[in-house]
mmCIF file of C-alpha atoms in Angstrom:
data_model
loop_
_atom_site.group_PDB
_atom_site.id
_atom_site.type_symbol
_atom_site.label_atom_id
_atom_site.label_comp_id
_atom_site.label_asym_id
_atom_site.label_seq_id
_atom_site.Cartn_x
_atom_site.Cartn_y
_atom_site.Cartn_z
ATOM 1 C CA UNK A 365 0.000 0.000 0.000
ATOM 2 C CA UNK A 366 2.027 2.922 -1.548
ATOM 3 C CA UNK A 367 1.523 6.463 -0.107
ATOM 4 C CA UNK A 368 1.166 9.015 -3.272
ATOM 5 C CA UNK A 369 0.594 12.683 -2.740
ATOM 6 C CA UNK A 370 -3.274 14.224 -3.547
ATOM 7 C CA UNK A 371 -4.175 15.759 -6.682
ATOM 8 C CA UNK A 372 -6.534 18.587 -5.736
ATOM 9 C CA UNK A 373 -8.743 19.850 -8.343
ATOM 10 C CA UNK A 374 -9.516 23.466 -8.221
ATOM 11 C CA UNK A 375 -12.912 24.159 -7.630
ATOM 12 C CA UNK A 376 -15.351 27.547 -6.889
ATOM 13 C CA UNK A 377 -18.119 28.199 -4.671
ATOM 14 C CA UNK A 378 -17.367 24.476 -2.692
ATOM 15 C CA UNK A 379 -16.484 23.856 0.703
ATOM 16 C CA UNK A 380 -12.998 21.563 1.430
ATOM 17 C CA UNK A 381 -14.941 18.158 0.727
ATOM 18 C CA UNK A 382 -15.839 19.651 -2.723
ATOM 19 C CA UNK A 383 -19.637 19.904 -1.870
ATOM 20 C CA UNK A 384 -21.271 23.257 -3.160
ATOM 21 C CA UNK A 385 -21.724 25.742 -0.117
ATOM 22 C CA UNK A 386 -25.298 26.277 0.613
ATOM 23 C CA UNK A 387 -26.332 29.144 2.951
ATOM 24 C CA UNK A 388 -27.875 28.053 6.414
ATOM 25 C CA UNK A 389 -29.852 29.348 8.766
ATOM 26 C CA UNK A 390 -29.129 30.796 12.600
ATOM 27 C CA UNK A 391 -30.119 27.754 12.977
ATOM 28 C CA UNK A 392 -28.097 25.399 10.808
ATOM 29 C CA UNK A 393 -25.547 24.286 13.483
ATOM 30 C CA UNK A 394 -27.761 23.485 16.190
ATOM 31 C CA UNK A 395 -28.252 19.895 17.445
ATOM 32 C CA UNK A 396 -32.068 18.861 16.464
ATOM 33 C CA UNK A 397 -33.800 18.316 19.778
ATOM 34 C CA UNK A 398 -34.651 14.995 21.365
ATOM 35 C CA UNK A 399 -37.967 15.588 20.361
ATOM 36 C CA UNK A 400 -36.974 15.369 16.309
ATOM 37 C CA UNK A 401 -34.945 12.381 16.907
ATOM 38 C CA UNK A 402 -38.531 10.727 18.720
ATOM 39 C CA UNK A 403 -40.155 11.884 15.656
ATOM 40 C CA UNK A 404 -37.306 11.020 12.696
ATOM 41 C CA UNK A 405 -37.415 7.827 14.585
ATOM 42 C CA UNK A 406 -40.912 6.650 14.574
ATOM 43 C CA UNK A 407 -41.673 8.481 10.855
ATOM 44 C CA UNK A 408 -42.981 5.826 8.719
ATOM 45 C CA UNK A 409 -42.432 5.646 5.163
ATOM 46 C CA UNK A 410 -45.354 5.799 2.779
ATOM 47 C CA UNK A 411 -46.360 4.682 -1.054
ATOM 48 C CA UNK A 412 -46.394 8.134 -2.218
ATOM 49 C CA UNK A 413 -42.788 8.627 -0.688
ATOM 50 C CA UNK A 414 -43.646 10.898 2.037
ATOM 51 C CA UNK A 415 -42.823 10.437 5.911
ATOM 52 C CA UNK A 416 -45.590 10.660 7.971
ATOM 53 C CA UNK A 417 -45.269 10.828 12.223
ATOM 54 C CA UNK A 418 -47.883 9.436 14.077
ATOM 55 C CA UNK A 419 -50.756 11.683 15.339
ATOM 56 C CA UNK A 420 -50.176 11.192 18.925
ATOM 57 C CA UNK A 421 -46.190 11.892 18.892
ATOM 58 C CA UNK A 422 -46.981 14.602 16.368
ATOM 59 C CA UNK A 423 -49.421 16.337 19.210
ATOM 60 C CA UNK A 424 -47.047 15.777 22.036
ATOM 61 C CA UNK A 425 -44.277 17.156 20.135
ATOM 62 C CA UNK A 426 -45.958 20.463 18.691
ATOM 63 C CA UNK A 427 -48.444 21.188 21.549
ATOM 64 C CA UNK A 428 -47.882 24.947 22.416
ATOM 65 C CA UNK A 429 -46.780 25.567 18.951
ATOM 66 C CA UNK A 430 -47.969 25.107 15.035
ATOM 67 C CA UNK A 431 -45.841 23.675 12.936
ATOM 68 C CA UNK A 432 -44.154 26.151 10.178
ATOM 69 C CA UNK A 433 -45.642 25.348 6.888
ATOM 70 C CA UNK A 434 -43.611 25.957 3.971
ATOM 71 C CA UNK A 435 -46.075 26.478 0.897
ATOM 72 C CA UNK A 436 -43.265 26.906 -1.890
ATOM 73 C CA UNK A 437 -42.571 23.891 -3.834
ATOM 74 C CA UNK A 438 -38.794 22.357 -1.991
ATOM 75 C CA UNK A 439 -36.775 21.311 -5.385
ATOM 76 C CA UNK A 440 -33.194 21.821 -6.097
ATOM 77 C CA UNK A 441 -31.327 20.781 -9.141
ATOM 78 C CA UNK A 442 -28.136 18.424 -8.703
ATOM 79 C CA UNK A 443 -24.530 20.060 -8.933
ATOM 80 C CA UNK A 444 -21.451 18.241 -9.665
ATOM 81 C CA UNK A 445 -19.963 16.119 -6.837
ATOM 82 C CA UNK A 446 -23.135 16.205 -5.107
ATOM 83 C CA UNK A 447 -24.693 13.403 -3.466
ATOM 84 C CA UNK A 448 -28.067 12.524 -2.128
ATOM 85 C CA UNK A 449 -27.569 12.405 1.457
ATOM 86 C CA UNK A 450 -24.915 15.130 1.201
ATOM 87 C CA UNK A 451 -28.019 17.216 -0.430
ATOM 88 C CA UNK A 452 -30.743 16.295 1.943
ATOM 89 C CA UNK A 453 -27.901 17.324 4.943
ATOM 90 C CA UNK A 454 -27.469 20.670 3.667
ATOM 91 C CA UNK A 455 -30.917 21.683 3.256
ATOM 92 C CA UNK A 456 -32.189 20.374 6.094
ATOM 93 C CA UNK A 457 -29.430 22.565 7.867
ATOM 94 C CA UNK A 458 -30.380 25.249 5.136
ATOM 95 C CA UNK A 459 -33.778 25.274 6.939
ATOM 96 C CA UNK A 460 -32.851 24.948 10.937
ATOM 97 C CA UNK A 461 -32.248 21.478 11.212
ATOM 98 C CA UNK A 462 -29.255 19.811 12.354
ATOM 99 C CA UNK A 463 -29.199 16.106 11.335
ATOM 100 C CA UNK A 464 -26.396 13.344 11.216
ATOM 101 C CA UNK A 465 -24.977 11.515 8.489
ATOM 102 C CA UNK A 466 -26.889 8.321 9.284
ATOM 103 C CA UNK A 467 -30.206 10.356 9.613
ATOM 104 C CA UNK A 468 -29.509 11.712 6.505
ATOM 105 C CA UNK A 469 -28.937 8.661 4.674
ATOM 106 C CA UNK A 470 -32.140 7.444 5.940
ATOM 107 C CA UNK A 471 -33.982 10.264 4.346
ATOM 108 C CA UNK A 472 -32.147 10.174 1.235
ATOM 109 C CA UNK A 473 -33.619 6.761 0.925
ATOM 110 C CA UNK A 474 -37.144 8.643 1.538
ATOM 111 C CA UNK A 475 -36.578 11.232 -0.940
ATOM 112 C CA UNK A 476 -35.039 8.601 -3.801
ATOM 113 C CA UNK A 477 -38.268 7.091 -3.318
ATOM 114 C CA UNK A 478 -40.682 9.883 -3.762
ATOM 115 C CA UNK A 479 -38.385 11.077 -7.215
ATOM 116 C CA UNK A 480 -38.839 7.663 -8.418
ATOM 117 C CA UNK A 481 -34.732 7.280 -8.544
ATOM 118 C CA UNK A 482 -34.339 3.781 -8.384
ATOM 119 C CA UNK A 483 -30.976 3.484 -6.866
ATOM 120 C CA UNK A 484 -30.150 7.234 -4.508
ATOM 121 C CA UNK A 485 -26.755 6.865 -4.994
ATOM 122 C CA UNK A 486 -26.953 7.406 -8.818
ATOM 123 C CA UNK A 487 -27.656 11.229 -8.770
ATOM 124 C CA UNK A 488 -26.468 13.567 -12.173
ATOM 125 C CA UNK A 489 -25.948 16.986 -12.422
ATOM 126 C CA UNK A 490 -28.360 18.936 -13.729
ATOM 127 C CA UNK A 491 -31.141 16.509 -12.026
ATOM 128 C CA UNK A 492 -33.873 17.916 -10.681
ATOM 129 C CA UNK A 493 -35.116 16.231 -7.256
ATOM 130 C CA UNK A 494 -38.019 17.384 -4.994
ATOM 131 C CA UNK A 495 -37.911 17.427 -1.645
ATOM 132 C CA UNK A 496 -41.108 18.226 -0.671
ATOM 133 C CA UNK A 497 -41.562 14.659 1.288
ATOM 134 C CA UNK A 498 -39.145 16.247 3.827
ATOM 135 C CA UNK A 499 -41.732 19.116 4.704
ATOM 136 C CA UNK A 500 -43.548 17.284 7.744
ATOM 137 C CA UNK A 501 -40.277 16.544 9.460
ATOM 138 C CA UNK A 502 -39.220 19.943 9.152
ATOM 139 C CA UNK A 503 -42.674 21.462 10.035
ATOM 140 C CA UNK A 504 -42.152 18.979 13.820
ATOM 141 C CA UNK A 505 -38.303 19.872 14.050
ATOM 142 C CA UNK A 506 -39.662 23.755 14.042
ATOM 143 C CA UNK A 507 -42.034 22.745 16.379
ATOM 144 C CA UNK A 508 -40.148 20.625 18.858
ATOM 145 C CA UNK A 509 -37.211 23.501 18.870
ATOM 146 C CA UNK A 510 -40.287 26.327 19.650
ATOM 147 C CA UNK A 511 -41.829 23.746 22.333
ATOM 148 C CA UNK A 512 -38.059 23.051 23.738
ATOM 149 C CA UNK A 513 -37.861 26.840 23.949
ATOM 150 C CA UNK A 514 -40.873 27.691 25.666
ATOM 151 C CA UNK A 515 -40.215 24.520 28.580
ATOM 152 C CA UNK A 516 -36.344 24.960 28.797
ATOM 153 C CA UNK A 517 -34.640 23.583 31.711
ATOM 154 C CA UNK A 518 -38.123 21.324 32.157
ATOM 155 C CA UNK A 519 -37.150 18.175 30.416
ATOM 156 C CA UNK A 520 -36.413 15.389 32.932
ATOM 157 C CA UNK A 521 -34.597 12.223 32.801
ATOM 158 C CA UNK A 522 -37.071 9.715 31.402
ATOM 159 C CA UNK A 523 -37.288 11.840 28.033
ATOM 160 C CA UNK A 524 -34.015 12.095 27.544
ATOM 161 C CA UNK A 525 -33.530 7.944 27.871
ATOM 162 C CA UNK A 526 -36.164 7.943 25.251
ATOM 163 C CA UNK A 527 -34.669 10.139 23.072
ATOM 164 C CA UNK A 528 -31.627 8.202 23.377
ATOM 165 C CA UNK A 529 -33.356 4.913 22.917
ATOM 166 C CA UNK A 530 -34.802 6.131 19.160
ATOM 167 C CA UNK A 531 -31.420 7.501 18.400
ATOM 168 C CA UNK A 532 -30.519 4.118 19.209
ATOM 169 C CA UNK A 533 -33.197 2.045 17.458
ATOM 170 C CA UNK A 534 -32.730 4.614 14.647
ATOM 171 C CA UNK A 535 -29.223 4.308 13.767
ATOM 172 C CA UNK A 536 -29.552 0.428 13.854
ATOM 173 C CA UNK A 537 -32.351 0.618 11.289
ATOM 174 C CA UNK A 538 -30.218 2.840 9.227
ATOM 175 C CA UNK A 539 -26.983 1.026 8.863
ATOM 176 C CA UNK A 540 -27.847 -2.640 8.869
ATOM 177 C CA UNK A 541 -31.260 -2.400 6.176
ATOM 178 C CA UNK A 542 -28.912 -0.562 3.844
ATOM 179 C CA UNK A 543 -25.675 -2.106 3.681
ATOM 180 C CA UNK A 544 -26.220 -6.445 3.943
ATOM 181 C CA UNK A 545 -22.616 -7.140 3.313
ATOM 182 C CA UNK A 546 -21.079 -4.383 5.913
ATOM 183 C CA UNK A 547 -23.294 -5.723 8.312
ATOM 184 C CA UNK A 548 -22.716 -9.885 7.498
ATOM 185 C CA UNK A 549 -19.147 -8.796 7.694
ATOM 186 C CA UNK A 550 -19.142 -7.144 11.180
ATOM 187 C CA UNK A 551 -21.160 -10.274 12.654
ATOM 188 C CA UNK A 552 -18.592 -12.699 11.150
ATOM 189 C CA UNK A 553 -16.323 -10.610 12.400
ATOM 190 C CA UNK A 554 -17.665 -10.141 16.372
ATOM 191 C CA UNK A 555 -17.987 -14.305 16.276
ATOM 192 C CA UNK A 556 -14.244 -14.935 14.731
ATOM 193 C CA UNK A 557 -13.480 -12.124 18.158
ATOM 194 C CA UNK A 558 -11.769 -9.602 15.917
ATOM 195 C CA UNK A 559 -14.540 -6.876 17.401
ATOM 196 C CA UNK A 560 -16.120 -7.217 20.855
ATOM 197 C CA UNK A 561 -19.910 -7.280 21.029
ATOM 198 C CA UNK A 562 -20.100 -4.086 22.722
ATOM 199 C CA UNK A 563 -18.155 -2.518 19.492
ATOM 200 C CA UNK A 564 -20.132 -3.953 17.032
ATOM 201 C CA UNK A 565 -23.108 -0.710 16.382
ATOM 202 C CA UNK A 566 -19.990 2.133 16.752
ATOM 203 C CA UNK A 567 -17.568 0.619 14.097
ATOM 204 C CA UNK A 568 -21.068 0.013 11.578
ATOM 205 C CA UNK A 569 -21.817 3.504 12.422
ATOM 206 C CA UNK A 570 -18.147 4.679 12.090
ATOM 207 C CA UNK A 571 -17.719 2.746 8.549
ATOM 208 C CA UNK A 572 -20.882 4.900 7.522
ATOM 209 C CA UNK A 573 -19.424 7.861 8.544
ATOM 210 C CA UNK A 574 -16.493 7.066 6.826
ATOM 211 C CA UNK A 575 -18.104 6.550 3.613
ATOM 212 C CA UNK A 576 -20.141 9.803 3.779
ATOM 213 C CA UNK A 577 -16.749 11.631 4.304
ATOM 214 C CA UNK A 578 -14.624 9.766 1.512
ATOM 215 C CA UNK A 579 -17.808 8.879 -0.470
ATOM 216 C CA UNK A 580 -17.636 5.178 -1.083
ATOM 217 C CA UNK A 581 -20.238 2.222 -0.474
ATOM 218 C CA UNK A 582 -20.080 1.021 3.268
ATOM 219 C CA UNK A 583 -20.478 -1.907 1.653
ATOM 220 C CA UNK A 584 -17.801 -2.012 -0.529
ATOM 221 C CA UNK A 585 -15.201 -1.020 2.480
ATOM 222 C CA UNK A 586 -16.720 -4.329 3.880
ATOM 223 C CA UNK A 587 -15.076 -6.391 0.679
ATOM 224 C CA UNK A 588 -12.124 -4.655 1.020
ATOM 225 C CA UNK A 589 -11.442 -5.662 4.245
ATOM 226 C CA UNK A 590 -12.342 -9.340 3.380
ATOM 227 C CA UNK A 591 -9.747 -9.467 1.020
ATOM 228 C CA UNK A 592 -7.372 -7.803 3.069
ATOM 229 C CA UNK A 593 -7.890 -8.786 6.634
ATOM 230 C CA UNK A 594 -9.986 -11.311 6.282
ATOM 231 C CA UNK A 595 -13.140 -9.447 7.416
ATOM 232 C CA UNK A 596 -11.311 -6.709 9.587
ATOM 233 C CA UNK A 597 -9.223 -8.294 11.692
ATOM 234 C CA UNK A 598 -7.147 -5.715 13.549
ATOM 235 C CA UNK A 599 -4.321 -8.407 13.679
ATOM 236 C CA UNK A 600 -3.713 -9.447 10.352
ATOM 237 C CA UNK A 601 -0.230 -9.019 9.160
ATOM 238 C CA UNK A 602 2.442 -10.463 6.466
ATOM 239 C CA UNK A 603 4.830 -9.382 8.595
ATOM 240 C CA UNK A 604 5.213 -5.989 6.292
ATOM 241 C CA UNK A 605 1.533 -5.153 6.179
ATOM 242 C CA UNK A 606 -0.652 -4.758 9.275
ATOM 243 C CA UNK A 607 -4.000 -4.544 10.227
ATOM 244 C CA UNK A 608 -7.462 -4.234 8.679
ATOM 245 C CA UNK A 609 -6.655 -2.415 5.604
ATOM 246 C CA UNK A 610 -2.854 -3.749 5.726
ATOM 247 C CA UNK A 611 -0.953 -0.512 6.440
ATOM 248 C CA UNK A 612 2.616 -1.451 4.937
ATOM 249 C CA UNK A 613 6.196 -0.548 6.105
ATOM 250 C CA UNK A 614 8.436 1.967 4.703
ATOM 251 C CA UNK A 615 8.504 6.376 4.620
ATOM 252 C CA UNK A 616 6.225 6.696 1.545
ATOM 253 C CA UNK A 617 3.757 4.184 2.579
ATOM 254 C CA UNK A 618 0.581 3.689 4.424
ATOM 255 C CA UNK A 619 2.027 2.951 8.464
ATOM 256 C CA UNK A 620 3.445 6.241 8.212
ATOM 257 C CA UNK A 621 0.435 7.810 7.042
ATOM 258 C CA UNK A 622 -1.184 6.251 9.561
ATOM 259 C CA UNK A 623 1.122 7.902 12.283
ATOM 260 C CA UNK A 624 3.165 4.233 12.476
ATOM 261 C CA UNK A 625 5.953 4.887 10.470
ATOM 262 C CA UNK A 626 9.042 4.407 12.646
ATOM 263 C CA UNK A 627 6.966 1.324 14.519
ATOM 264 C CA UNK A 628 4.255 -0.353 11.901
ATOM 265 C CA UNK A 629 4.032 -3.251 14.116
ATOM 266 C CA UNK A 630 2.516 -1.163 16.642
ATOM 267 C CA UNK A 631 -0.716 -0.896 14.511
ATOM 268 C CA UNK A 632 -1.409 -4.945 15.696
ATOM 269 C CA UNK A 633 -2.328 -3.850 18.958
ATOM 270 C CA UNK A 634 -4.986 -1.137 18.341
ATOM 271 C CA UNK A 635 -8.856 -2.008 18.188
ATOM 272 C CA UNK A 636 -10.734 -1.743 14.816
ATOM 273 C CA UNK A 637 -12.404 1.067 16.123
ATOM 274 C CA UNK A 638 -9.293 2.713 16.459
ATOM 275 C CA UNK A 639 -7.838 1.311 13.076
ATOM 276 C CA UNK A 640 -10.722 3.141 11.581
ATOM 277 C CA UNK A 641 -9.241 6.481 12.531
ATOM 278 C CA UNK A 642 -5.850 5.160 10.922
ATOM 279 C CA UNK A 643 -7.830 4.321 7.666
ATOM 280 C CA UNK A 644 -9.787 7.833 7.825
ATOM 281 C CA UNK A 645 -6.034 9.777 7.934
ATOM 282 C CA UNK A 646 -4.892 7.566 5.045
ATOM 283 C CA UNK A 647 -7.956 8.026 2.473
ATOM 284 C CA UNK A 648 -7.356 12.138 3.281
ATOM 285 C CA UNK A 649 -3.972 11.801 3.115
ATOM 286 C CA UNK A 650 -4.223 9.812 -0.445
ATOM 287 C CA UNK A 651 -6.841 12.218 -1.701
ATOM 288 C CA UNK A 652 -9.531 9.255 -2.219
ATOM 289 C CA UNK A 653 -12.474 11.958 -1.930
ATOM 290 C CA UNK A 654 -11.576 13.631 -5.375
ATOM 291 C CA UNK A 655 -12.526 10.062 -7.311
ATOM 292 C CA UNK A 656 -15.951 10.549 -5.978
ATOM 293 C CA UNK A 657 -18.435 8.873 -5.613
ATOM 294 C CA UNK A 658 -15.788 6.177 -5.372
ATOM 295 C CA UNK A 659 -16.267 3.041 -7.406
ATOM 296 C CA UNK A 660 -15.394 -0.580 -5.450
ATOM 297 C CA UNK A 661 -11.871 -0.148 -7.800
ATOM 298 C CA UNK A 662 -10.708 3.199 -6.845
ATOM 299 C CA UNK A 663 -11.545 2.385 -2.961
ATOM 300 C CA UNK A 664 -9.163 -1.191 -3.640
ATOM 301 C CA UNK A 665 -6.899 0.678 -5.842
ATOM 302 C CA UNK A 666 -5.927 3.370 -2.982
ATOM 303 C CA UNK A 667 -5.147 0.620 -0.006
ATOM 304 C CA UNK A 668 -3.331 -1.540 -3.025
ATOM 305 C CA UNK A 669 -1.186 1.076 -5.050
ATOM 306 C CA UNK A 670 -2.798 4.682 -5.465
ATOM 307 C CA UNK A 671 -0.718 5.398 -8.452
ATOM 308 C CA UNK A 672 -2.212 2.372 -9.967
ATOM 309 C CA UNK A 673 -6.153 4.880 -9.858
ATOM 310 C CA UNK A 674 -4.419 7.090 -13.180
ATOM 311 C CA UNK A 675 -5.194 4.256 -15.125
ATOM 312 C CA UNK A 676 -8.948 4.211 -15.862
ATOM 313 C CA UNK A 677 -9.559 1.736 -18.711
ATOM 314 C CA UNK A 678 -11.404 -1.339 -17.190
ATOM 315 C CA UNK A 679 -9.390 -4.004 -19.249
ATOM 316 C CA UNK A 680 -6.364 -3.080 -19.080
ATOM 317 C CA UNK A 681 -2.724 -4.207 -17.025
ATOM 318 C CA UNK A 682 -2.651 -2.061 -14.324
ATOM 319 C CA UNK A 683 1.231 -1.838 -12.471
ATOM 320 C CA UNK A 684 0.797 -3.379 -9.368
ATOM 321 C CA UNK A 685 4.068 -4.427 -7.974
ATOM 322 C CA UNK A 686 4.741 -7.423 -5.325
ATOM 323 C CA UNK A 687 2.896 -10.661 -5.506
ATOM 324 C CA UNK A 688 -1.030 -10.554 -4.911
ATOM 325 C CA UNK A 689 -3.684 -13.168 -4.313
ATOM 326 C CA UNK A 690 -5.206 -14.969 -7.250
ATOM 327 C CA UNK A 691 -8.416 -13.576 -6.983
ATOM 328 C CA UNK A 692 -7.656 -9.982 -8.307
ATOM 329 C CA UNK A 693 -5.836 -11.797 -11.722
ATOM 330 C CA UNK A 694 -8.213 -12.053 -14.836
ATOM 331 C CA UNK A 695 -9.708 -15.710 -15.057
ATOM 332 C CA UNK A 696 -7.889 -15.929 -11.197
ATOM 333 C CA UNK A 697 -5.001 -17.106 -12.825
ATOM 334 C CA UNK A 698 -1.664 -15.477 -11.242
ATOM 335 C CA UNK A 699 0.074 -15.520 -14.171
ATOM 336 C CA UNK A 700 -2.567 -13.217 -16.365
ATOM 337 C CA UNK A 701 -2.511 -9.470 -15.479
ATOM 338 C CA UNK A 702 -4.138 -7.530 -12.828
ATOM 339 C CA UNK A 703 -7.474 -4.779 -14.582
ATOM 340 C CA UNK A 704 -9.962 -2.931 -13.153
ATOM 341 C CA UNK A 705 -12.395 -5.388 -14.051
ATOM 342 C CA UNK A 706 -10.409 -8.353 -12.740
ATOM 343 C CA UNK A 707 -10.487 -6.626 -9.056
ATOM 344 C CA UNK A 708 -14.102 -5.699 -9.282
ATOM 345 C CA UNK A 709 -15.163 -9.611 -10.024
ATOM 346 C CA UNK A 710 -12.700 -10.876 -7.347
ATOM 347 C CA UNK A 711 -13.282 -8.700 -4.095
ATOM 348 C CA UNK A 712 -16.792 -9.464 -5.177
ATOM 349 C CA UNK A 713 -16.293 -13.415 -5.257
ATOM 350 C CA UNK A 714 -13.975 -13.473 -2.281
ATOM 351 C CA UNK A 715 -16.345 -11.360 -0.167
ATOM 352 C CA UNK A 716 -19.341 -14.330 -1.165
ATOM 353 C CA UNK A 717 -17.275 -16.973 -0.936
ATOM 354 C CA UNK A 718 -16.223 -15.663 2.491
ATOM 355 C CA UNK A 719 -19.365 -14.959 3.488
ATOM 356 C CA UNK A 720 -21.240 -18.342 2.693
ATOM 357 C CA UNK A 721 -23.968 -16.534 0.214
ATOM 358 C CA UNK A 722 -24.255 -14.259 -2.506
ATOM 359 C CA UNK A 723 -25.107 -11.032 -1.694
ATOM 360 C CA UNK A 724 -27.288 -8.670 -4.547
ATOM 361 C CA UNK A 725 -25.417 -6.387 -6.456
ATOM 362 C CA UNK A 726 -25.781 -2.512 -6.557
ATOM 363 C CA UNK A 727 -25.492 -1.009 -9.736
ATOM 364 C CA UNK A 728 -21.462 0.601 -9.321
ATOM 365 C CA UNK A 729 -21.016 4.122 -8.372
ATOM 366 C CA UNK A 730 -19.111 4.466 -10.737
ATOM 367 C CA UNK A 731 -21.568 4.149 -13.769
ATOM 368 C CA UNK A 732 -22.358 7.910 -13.203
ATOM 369 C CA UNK A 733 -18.940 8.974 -15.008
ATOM 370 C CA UNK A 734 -17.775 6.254 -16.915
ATOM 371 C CA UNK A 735 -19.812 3.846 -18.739
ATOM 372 C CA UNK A 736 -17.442 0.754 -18.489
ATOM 373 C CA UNK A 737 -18.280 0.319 -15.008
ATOM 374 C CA UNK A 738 -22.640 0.243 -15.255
ATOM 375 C CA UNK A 739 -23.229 -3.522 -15.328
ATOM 376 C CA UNK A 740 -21.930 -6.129 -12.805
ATOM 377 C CA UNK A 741 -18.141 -6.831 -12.862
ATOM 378 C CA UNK A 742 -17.188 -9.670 -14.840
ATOM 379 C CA UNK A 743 -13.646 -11.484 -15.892
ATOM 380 C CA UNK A 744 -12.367 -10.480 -19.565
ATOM 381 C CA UNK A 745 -9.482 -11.077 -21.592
ATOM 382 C CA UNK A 746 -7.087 -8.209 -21.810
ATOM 383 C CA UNK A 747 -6.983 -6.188 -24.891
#
C-alpha cells in the first residue's frame, strides 16, 4: 500500500470536501432536539414517498406551537460532486435542522423514493429532485425547537432515555437495512473475536461515517477488508503489512500515514475502532475523496497502489508491484494481469465466498462517469 501525494482539483463556490456551499440558517448548526430524533425515529415511510409521524407523537411534540408550513414547492437541481444524502444534509441545515450523516442517509432513501430514482446513490448533475416529502419533518423539528424553547430547563430524565433509545433504534435501522454485506461482515467478524460485542453498532456507524466523508459504499469497504484482513481483523499481518486495511512498512507508505511509520508493528495492537481512525487519515492523506463517488476499484486501488487509480480503462494491465492473491488476476489465474475489471469480479467473489452466500449487487457508483463500469463486474481477456 504505496503512499502518493493528492491531486486537488480546483474548484469555486465548494467547501474543502468539494460539496457546493449552501447558505444556512441561525439555525443550521444546532443539534435537532430529542424531540426530532422521537419523531425522525418513529416516521414511517409511505407509497407516495412521504414520511408521515404518528398523530399522537406529532401532538405531544408540537403542543404549544404550530408547525411552520412551507407552501413553496422544496426542489433543487443536482450540482457536480453532489450526493443525495450530502443534499438532503445541507438543506435540512439550510432550513434549521441539524441532522447526522446516518439520519440523513435514511432520508435520502425517503426522498429517492418519492423522485422515483431507483438506486439514490446514482444522482447527475443537472437533475432535478423534490424534496417536498421532507416538509412534515421539518414542520415537527420547528415545532419541537419552539416547544423546547418555551419549557427549557423542564425536560427530565425519562425523556431524555427515550430520546436516546430512538437515536438508538434509529441508527440500527439505518446502517444494517442498507448495507447487507457491511453488516454480514461485522457479525462474522464479532464471532471470529476480531470486534467485541459491545463494538459492534460504533464501528457500523463509524464505517458509515467514513463513507459519507470519503464517499464510497459502506459496503464495498466491507469487501475490502475481506480481502485484506480477512473481514477486519485488527491483527492481520504479512509481517510488512498490518492490520485491517494492511498498512505497509516503509517512509512513503501507508504505516506512516497512519502515524506508524518508525513502529508499523505497533498498529497490531490497536482495536478496529481505532484502526478506523488510521484508515480515515490515510484516504485524506491519499486524496480518495476527489474520485468521488468512489467506485469498489478506486476504494481497492488506494489501499493496493494509489498510483495504480491514473489508469482508468477497465481491461487493461494495471502496475501493481509485489505478488497478490489470485483472486484480483483475470480468469484468477496469477500468471494473467491484474485490470480494473479483474479486481471488481474478485473482491466481489472473495467477499461471497467468504461470506457463505451471494449477496445482490448494486449497480457501481461508478456508472455515473464512466460507462465501463454500469453492469456487474465480470472477468475479460485483456486487450
Amino acid at each position: 500500500m504505496r503512499f502518493d501525494p493528492p491531486t486537488t482539483p480546483t474548484v469555486t463556490n465548494t467547501d474543502a470536501s468539494g460539496f457546493p456551499q449552501l447558505a444556512r440558517s441561525p439555525l443550521a448548526f444546532a443539534r435537532s432536539a430529542p424531540a426530532f430524533t422521537r419523531a425522525l425515529a418513529a416516521a414511517q415511510p409511505q407509497p407516495s414517498g412521504d414520511l408521515v409521524v404518528p398523530a399522537g407523537l406529532s401532538a405531544s411534540l408540537s403542543a404549544g406551537s404550530a408547525p411552520v408550513a412551507n407552501a413553496a414547492p422544496w426542489n433543487i437541481s443536482v450540482q457536480a460532486g453532489q450526493t443525495l444524502s450530502g443534499i438532503v444534509r445541507d438543506q435540512m441545515a439550510s432550513r434549521g435542522v441539524s441532522i447526522s450523516n446516518n439520519e440523513a442517509m435514511r432520508l435520502s432513501q425517503s426522498v429517492a423514493r418519492a423522485n422515483n430514482i431507483n438506486n439514490a446513490n446514482l444522482i447527475h448533475p443537472g437533475q432535478r429532485v423534490s424534496l417536498d416529502s421532507l416538509t412534515p419533518l421539518v414542520n415537527q423539528a420547528q415545532a419541537a425547537y419552539n416547544a423546547k424553547a418555551v419549557t427549557a430547563g423542564n425536560n427530565n430524565a425519562t425523556t431524555t432515555a427515550l430520546a436516546g433509545t430512538a437515536q438508538v433504534q434509529l441508527l440500527s435501522r439505518i446502517d444494517r437495512s442498507n448495507n447487507p454485506v457491511l453488516e454480514k461482515t461485522i457479525d462474522r467478524a464479532v464471532e471470529k473475536g476480531f470486534i467485541p460485542a459491545q463494538d459492534k453498532q460504533a464501528v457500523m456507524n463509524k464505517i458509515v461515517q467514513l463513507s459519507e466523508q470519503h464517499r464510497f459504499a459502506p459496503d464495498d469497504f466491507a469487501r475490502l477488508t475481506l480481502m485484506e484482513s480477512d473481514g477486519m481483523n485488527p491483527k492481520a499481518s504479512n509481517s510488512r503489512c498490518h492490520g485491517i486495511i494492511q498498512f505497509c512498512d516503509g517512509p512513503d507508505r501507508g504505516a506512516a500515514s497512519a502515524g506508524f511509520g518508525a513502529n508499523p508493528k505497533a498498529i497490531l495492537g490497536h482495536s478496529v475502532l481505532k484502526q478506523l481512525d488510521m484508515v480515515d487519515k490515510y484516504f485524506e492523506d491519499t486524496g480518495l475523496k476527489n474520485f468521488g463517488p468512489v467506485g469498489l476499484d478506486d476504494l481497492y486501488l488506494t489501499v493496493l497502489t494509489p498510483s495504480a487509480r491514473n489508469e482508468t480503462r477497465p481491461n487493461v494491465a494495471l502496475n501493481i508491484p509485489g505478488q497478490q492473491a489470485a483472486y484480483l488476476h483475470v480468469n484468477r489465474d496469477t500468471r494473467a494481469p491484474i485490470t480494473r475489471n479483474s479486481i471488481l469480479a474478485g473482491l466481489h467473489q472473495n467477499a461471497n465466498e467468504r461470506l457463505g452466500t451471494d449477496v445482490a449487487q448494486r449497480n457501481s457508483l461508478q456508472a455515473a462517469r464512466m460507462s465501463a463500469y454500469a453492469a456487474q463486474a465480470v472477468v475479460t481477456e485483456v486487450n
